[in-house]
XYZ file of C-alpha atoms in Angstrom:
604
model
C 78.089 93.919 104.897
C 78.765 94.507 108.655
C 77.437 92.077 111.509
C 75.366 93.735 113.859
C 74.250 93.079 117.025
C 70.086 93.788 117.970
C 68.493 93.862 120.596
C 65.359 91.660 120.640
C 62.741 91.696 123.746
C 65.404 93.244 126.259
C 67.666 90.110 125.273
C 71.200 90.647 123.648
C 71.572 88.149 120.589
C 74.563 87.851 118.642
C 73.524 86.842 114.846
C 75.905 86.107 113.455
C 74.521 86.006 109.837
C 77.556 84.128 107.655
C 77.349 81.354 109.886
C 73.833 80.868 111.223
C 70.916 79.373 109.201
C 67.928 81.898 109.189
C 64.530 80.054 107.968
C 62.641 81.560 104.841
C 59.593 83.300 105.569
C 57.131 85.479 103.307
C 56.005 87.906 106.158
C 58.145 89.608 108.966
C 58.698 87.775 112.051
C 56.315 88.307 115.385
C 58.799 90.722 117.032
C 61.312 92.076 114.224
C 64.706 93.117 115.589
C 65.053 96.814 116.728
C 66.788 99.272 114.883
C 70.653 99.190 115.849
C 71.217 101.907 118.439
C 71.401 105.405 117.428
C 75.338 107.004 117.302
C 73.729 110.541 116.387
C 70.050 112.028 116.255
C 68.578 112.098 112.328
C 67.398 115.162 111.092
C 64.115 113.683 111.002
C 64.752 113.131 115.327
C 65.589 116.556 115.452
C 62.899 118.114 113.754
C 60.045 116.326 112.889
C 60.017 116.624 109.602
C 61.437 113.776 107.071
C 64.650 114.110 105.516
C 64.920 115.878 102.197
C 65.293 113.693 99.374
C 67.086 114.746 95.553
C 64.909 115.899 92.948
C 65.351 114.032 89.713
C 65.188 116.509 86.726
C 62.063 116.815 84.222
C 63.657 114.471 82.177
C 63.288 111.716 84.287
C 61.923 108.302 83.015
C 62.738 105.927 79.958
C 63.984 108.814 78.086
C 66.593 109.498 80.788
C 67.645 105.749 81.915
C 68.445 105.512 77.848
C 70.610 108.540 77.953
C 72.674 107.042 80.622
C 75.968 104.178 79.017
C 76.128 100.675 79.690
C 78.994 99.752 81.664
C 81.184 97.480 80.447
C 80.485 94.503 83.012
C 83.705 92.726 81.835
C 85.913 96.295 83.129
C 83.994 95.398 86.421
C 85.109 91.893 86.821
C 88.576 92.949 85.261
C 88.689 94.945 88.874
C 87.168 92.238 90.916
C 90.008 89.700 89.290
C 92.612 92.554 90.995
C 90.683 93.004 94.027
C 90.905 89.135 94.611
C 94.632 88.710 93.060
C 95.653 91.389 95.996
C 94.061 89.350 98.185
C 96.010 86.114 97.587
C 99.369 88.004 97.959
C 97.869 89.205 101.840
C 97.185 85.576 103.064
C 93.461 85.872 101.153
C 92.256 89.065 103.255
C 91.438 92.771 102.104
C 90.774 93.262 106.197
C 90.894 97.108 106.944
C 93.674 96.657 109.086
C 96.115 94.726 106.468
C 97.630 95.587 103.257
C 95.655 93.918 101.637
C 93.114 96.935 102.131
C 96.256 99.301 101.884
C 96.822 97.844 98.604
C 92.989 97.967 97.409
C 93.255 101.156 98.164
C 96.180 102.240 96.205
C 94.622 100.313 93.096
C 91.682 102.272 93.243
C 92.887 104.966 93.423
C 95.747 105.503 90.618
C 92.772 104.826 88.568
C 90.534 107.648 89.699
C 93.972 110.233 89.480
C 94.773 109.092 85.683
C 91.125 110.106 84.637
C 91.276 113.314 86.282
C 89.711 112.575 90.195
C 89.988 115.124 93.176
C 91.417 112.399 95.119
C 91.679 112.295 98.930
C 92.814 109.696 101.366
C 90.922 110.209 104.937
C 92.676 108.472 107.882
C 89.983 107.405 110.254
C 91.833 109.139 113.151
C 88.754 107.613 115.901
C 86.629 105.176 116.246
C 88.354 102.546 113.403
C 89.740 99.478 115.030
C 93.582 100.052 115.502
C 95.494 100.160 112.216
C 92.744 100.711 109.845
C 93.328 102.011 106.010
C 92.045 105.333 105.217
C 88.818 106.055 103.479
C 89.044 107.139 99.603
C 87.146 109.753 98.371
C 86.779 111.026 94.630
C 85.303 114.196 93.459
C 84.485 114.442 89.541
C 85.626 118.469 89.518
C 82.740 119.784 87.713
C 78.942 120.710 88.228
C 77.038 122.824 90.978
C 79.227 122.119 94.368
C 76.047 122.725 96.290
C 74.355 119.932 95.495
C 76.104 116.920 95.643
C 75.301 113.220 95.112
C 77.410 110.858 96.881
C 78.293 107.204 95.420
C 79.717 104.409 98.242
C 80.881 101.232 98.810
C 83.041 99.429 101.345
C 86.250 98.436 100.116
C 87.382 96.421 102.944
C 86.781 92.278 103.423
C 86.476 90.445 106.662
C 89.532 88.589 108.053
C 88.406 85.175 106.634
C 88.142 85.751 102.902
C 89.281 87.900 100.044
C 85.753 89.526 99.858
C 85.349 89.708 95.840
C 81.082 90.176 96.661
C 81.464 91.109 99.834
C 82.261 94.249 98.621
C 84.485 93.610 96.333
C 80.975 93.809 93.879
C 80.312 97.212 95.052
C 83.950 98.436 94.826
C 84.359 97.375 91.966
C 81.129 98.753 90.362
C 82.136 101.721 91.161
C 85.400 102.391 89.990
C 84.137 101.578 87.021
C 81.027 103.833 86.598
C 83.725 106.440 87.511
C 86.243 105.580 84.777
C 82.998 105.685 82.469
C 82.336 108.903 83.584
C 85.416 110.498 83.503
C 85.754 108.874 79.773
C 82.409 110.489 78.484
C 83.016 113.626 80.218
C 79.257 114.940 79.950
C 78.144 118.214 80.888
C 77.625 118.221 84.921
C 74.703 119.620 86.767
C 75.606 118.563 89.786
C 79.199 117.010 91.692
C 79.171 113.276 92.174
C 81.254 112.565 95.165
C 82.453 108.628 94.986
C 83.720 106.737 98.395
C 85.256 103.319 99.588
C 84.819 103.132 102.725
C 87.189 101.538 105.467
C 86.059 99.221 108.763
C 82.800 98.712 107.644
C 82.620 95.013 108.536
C 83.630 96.333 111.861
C 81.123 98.560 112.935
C 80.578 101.205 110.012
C 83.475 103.115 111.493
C 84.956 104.524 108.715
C 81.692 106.083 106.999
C 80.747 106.822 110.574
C 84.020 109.045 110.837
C 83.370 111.188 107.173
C 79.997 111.561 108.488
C 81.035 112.960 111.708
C 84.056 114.745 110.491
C 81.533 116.822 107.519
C 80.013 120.695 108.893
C 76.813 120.976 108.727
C 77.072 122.955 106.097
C 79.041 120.087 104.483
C 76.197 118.037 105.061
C 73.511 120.204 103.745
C 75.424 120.032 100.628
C 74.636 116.265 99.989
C 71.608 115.444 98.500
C 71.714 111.969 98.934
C 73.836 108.777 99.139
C 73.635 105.617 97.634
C 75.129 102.962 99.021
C 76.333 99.208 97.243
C 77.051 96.417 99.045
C 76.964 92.864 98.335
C 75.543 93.563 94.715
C 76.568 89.896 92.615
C 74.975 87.310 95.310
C 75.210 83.895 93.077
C 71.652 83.353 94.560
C 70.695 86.703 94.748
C 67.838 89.102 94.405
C 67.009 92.520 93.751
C 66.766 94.314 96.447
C 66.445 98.541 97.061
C 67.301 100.124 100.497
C 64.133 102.836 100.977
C 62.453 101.776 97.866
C 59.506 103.879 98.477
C 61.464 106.970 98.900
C 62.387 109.866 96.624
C 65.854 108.611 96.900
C 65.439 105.281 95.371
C 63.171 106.421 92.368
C 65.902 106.543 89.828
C 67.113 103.103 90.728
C 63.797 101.580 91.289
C 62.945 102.964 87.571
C 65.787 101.066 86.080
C 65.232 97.826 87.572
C 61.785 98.312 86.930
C 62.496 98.876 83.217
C 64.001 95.481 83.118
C 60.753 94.019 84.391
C 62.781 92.865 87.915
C 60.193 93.672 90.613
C 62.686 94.706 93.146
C 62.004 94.214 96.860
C 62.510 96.405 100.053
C 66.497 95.651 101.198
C 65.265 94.207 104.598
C 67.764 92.574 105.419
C 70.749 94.926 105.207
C 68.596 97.838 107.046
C 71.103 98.863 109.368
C 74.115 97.334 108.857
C 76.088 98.942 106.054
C 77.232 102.675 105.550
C 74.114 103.898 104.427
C 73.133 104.322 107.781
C 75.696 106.588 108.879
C 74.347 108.807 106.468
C 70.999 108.229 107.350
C 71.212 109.270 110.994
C 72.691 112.267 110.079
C 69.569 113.637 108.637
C 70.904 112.722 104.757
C 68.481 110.658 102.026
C 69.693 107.389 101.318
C 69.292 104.163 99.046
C 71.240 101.550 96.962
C 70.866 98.450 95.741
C 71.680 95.251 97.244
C 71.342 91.368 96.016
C 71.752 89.602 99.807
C 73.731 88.074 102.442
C 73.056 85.273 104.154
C 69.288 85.238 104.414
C 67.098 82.679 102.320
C 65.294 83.186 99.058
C 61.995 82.665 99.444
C 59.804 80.334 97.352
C 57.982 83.554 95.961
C 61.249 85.361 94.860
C 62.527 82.334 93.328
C 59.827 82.121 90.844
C 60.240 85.561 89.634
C 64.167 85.812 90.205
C 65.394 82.183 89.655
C 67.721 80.725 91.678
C 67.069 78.259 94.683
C 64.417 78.780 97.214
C 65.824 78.522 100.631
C 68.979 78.767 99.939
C 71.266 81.879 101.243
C 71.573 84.293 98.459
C 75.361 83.980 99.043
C 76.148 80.788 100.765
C 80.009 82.341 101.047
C 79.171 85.288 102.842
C 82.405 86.636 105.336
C 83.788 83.036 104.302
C 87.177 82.005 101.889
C 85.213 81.094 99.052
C 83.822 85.007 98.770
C 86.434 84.916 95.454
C 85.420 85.821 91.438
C 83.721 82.276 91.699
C 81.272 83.664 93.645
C 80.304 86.672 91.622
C 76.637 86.932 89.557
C 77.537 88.117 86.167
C 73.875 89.145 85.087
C 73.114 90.710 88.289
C 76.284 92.698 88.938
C 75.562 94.141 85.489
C 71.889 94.977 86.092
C 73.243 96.859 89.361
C 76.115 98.920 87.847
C 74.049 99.874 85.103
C 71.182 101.298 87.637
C 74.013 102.911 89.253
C 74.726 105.093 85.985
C 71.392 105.288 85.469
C 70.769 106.798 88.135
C 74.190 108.438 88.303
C 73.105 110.365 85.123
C 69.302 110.772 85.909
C 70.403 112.597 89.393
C 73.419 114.684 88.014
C 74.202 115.187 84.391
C 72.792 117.555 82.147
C 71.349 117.450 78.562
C 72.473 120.850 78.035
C 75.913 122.626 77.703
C 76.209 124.614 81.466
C 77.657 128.023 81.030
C 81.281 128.566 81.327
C 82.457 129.154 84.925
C 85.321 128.501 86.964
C 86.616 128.765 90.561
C 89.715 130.901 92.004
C 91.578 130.004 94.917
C 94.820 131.994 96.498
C 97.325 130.374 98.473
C 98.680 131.100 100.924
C 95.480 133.292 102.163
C 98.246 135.707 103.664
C 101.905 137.028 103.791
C 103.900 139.297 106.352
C 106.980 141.185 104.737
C 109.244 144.045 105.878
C 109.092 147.262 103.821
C 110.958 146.816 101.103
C 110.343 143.102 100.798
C 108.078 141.438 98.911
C 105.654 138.034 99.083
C 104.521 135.171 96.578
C 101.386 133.347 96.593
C 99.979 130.857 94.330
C 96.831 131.679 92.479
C 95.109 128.246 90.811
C 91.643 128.239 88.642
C 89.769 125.321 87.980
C 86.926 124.408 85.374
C 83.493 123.958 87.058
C 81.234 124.263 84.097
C 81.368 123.881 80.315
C 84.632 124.592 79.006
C 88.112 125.940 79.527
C 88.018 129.738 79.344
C 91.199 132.674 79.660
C 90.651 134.096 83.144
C 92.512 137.981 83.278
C 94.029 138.385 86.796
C 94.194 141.562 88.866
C 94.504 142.451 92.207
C 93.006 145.711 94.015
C 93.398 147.282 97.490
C 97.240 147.766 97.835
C 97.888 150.651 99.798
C 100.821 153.105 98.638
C 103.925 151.197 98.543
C 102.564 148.256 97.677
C 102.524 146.730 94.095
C 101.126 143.464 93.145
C 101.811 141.629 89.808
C 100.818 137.960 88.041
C 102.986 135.692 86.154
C 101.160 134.533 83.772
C 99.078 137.855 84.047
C 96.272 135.867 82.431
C 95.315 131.738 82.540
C 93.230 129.628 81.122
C 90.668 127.898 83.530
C 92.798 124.985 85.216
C 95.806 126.901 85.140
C 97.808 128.727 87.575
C 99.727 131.626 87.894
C 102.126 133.347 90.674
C 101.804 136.412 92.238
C 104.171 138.300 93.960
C 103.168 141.085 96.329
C 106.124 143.819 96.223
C 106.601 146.540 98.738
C 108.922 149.650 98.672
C 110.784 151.070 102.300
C 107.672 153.842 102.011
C 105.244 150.991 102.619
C 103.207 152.167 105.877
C 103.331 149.098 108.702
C 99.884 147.487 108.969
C 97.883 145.052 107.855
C 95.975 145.354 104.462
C 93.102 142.783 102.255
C 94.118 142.733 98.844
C 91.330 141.485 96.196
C 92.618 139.331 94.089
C 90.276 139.241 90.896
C 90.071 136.890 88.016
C 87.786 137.601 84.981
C 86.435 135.869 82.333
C 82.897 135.051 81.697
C 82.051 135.618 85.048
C 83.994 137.089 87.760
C 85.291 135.333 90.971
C 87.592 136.423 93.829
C 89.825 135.502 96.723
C 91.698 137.464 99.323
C 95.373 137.734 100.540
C 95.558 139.541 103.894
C 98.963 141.492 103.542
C 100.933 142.233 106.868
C 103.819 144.954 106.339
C 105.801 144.963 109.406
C 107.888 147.188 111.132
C 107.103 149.382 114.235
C 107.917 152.899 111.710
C 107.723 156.065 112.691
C 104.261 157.438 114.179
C 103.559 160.958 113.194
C 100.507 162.233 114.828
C 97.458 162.246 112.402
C 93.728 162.650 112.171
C 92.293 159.446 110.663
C 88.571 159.827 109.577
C 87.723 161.570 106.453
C 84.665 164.420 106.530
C 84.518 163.801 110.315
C 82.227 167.128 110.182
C 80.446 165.933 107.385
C 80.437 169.617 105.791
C 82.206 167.789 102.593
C 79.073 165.526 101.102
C 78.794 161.890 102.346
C 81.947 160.221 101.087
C 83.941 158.584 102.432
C 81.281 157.753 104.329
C 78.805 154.557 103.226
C 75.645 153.155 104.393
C 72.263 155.024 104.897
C 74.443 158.620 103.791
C 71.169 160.159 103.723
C 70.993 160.939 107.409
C 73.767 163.175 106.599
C 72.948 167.103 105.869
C 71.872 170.188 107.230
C 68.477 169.574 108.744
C 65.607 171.381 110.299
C 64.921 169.996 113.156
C 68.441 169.312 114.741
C 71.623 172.115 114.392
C 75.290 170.980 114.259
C 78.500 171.037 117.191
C 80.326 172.629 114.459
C 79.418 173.861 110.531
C 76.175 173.188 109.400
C 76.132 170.026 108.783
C 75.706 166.639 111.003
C 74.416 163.135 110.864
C 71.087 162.949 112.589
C 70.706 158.727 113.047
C 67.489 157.632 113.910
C 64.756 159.906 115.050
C 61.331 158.434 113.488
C 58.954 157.256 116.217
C 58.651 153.705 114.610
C 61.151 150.873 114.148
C 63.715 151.561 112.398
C 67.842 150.915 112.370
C 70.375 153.928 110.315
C 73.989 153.342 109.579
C 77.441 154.840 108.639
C 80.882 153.624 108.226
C 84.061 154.386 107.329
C 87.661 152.260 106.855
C 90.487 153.543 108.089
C 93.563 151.940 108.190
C 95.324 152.909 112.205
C 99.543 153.010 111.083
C 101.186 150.323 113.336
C 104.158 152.124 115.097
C 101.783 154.136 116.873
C 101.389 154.158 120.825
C 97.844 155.341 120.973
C 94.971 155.530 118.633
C 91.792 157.486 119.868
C 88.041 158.331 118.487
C 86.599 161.155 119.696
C 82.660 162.154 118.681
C 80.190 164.667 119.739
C 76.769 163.218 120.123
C 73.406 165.162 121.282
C 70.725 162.360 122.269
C 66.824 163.465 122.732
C 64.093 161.118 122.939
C 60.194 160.962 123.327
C 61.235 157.642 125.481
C 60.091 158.195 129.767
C 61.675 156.041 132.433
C 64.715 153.997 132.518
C 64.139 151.340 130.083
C 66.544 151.078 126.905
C 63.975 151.405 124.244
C 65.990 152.392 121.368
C 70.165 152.420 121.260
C 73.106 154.051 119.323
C 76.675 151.682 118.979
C 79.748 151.941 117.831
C 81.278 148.964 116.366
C 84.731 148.362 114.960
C 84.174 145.199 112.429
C 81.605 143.121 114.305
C 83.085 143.976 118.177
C 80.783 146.882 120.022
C 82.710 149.111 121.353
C 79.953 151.257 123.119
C 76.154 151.241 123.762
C 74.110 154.163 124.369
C 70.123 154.740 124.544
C 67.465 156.893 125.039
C 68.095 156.652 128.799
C 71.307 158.910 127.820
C 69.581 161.613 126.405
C 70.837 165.227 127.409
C 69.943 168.728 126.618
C 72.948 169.542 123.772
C 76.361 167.593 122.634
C 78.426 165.450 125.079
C 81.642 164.799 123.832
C 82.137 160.885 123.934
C 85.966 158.974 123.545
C 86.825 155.407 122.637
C 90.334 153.912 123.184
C 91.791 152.174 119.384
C 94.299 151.370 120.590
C 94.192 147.334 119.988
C 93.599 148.210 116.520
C 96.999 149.868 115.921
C 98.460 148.641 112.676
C 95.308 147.063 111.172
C 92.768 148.138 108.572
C 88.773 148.905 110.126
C 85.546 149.339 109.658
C 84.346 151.861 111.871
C 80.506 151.684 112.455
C 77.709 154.045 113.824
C 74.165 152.235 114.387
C 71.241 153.377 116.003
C 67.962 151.204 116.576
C 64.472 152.530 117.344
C 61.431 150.189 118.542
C 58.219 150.704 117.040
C 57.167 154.111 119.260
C 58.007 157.607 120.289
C 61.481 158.913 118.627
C 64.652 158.826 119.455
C 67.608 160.991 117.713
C 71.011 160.373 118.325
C 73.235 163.112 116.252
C 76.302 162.669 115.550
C 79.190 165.606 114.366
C 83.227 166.450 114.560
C 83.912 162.449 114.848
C 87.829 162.223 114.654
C 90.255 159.493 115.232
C 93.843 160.510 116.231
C 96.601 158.684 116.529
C 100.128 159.790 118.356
């Protein structure tokens, strides 16, 4: 657990909790230290409104914390022996900045890779005090990946001691509910995301950095953290950040099946990486069992232990080793952790089979006649293993596209090799790469074919007139025809956009790929605007996009007695594949038509 700094009545103190001697007392003091200042606005700052906390499952209660394993509290102190042996061979430190945190972390983590962990070192590129370890994160690979349930601990010590409960017992708790869940391998309905977290006892930097470094749609994704530090004080107590909050309900239910009457984690409000998460809007909790505060009298008698005496008389000091480790209360806190681990994420039932698809690289440039490999991998992310068929769609002429294996089973990979003949047309081209099984999932691999070729002069757009149906044409095809009301530049036929009196939007579109090699690339349209509209205000409007860019904007302040022909330079879209796109937008009163006929786009 960090030292923090508060600020009391305008005056800066310095606590400094391992060393100071903090009376016992049953109620808060007259003027309680303020919050430590804020690094980001909370979501609750930003909006009002309180964070959103998980949602245990209807088969939360006794039933549920029975469900969960008990965790083998002799693995735990198996780690805690390894955390402090490292720690003798770095002149008794784990300290973020030493190797004796660089070697912590390499423990934990060839434990998570052997039982099948995502893995991923973060280097805490800002804000970490100079030379700091990375953070490790874990990822069990399987349940819903939008709703995730995160699991942390610092893993680094203070300078002065090996830090076996300071957080050695948090660490170490852990690993170990990982291992157990890797080893059970239960059916997932959500991820569980597990973290050791770097120059904490410096300032919460390394949590801070994840934090910071997550989108928000990263963010959104995590239900809630829980957060273990300190959790086998000799003198300790049982203590739950948030305890009144949907967050800590699981782990207040397991404690409270054990008849232990936990306690609001005063104390530690603020100071570890729980509140990194919390001021970014995310629900938090944890257990704790104390630092350097006193048990009171009252806490004694239901706890044991000594009244006013520091829950951990070595906290941040040399004797923090495996002599100073509760037994009995490190295992009542790693089994709440799977408790609520379970409770929060796993699932009585068998999930359907699913799995993911991911192509890499995303995209490849050849010459004609050349061809391209990617990588396609599959992963398990519910139930069981499945064959997933591969296929691939959108290769223009020229272009063939094959797998080896053709077919995988979920967790698998296969290679694919784009091949191209000398006929292959210059330009750039999305292939949809497809894998089926019991569902269907798919990626794409943006194909670039270069070459300047040769440019023969060509009319693009398909049923330009619209005399042939609606194809290729998509979107509201129904304002295509021959209706009363409006006549065509050319046929019979037109596409009359728009045109009701009320608010409304019509559109068509059409993909084209524009051959690179080209100089020039140019749509031409004929478009007749009339409009109930008076004056010079744009009440209702007709563009033309390519992809999401607008090209043009017209309104009823253009209408004209019969068709003006209008032209759009394509130019800059020479050698790519586009979505051409005709919109037009009417407010809630008086009508507006804009017709459109003989669209054409020609390329020399």
């Amino acid at each position: 657990m960090v030292i923090r700094r508060l600020a009391v009545a305008g005056i800066s103190l310095a606590v400094t909790l391992g060393a100071a001697v903090l009376p016992a007392a049953a109620a808060p003091p007259a003027h309680p230290p303020a919050a430590p200042p804020s690094r980001t606005l909370s979501a609750a700052d930003r909006t009002g409104h309180t964070p959103a906390a998980p949602q245990p499952r209807s088969d939360a209660g006794r039933a549920a914390l029975l469900a969960a394993p008990d965790i083998d509290v002799a693995k735990v102190q198996a780690h805690l022996t390894e955390l402090n042996a490292i720690a003798t061979r770095n002149a008794g430190t784990r300290k973020s900045s030493g190797q004796g945190y660089r070697d912590s972390v390499a423990y934990v983590k060839g434990k998570l890779q052997a039982a099948g962990y995502t893995v991923t070192e973060q280097p805490c590129t800002s804000g970490c005090a100079s030379g700091a370890g990375p953070n490790l994160i874990a990822e069990w690979p399987q349940g819903d990946a939008a709703k995730v349930y995160m699991f942390g601990s610092h893993l680094d010590s203070v300078s002065a001691g090996p830090g076996i409960n300071d957080n050695g017992s948090g660490s170490a708790a852990l690993l170990e509910t990982a291992l157990t869940l890797a080893e059970q391998h239960p059916a997932m309905a959500s991820r569980v995301r597990f973290a050791w977290w770097t120059d904490e006892e410096q300032g919460l930097n390394g949590s801070d950095f994840y934090v910071n470094s997550l989108s928000a749609a990263e963010r959104a994704k995590i239900k809630a953290y829980y957060n273990f530090d300190m959790i086998a004080s000799p003198n300790g107590g049982y203590f739950i950040n948030h305890i009144t909050s949907a967050a800590a309900q699981p782990m207040k239910a397991y404690w409270d099946s054990l008849s232990l009457q936990p306690e609001e984690n005063t104390e530690g409000a603020g100071r570890s990486d729980d509140y990194s998460f919390e001021q970014a809007g995310i629900a938090t909790s944890g257990y704790a069992m104390g630092a350097s505060a006193r048990k009171t009298t009252a806490q004694a008698a239901k706890w044991g232990g000594t009244a006013s005496r520091a829950y951990d008389s070595c906290y941040h000091q040399s004797c923090d080793t495996t002599g100073n480790i509760n037994a009995t209360g490190l295992d009542r806190s790693v089994d709440g952790i799977a408790a609520t681990l379970w409770q929060l994420a796993v699932t009585p039932s068998t999930p359907a089979n699913d799995f993911s698809l991911v192509v890499s690289p995303t995209s490849g440039s050849v010459d004609p006649g050349a061809s391209a490999t990617g990588t396609v991998s599959t992963a398990t992310t519910a139930g069981s293993a499945q064959t997933v068929q591969l296929s691939a769609s959108g290769a223009p002429a020229g272009v063939n596209v094959s797998f080896s294996p053709s077919s995988v089973t979920s967790g698998a990979g296969s290679t694919m090799t784009v091949t191209t003949t000398t006929a292959a047309a210059p330009g750039t081209y999305p292939l949809t790469i497809t894998g089926t099984g019991s569902a269907t999932h798919t990626a794409t691999y943006t194909l670039t074919v270069k070459g300047t070729g040769g440019c023969t002069g060509q009319q693009l757009l398909g049923n330009g007139g619209f005399e042939n149906g609606t194809a290729p044409w998509t979107g509201d095809t129904g304002v295509i025809g021959a209706h009363s009301g409006q006549s065509a530049h050319g046929g019979s036929r037109f596409a009359w956009l728009a045109g009701y009196g009320y608010s409304a939007t019509d559109t068509v579109s059409q993909s084209v790929t524009v051959p690179a090699g080209c100089r020039k690339a140019t749509l031409t349209y004929w478009l007749h605007i009339d409009t109930g509209e008076s004056g010079g205000v744009a009440y209702d409007t007709f563009k033309v996009k390519v992809g999401s860019t607008t090209l043009t904007t017209l309104s009823n302040t253009d209408a004209a007695a019969g068709y003006t022909q209008r032209t759009l330079d394509l130019s800059p879209y020479i050698g790519q594949r586009i979505t051409l796109t005709f919109t037009a937008t009417e407010d809630s009163g008086l009508q507006s038509s804009f017709v459109i006929d003989d669209a054409a786009l020609q390329t020399g």
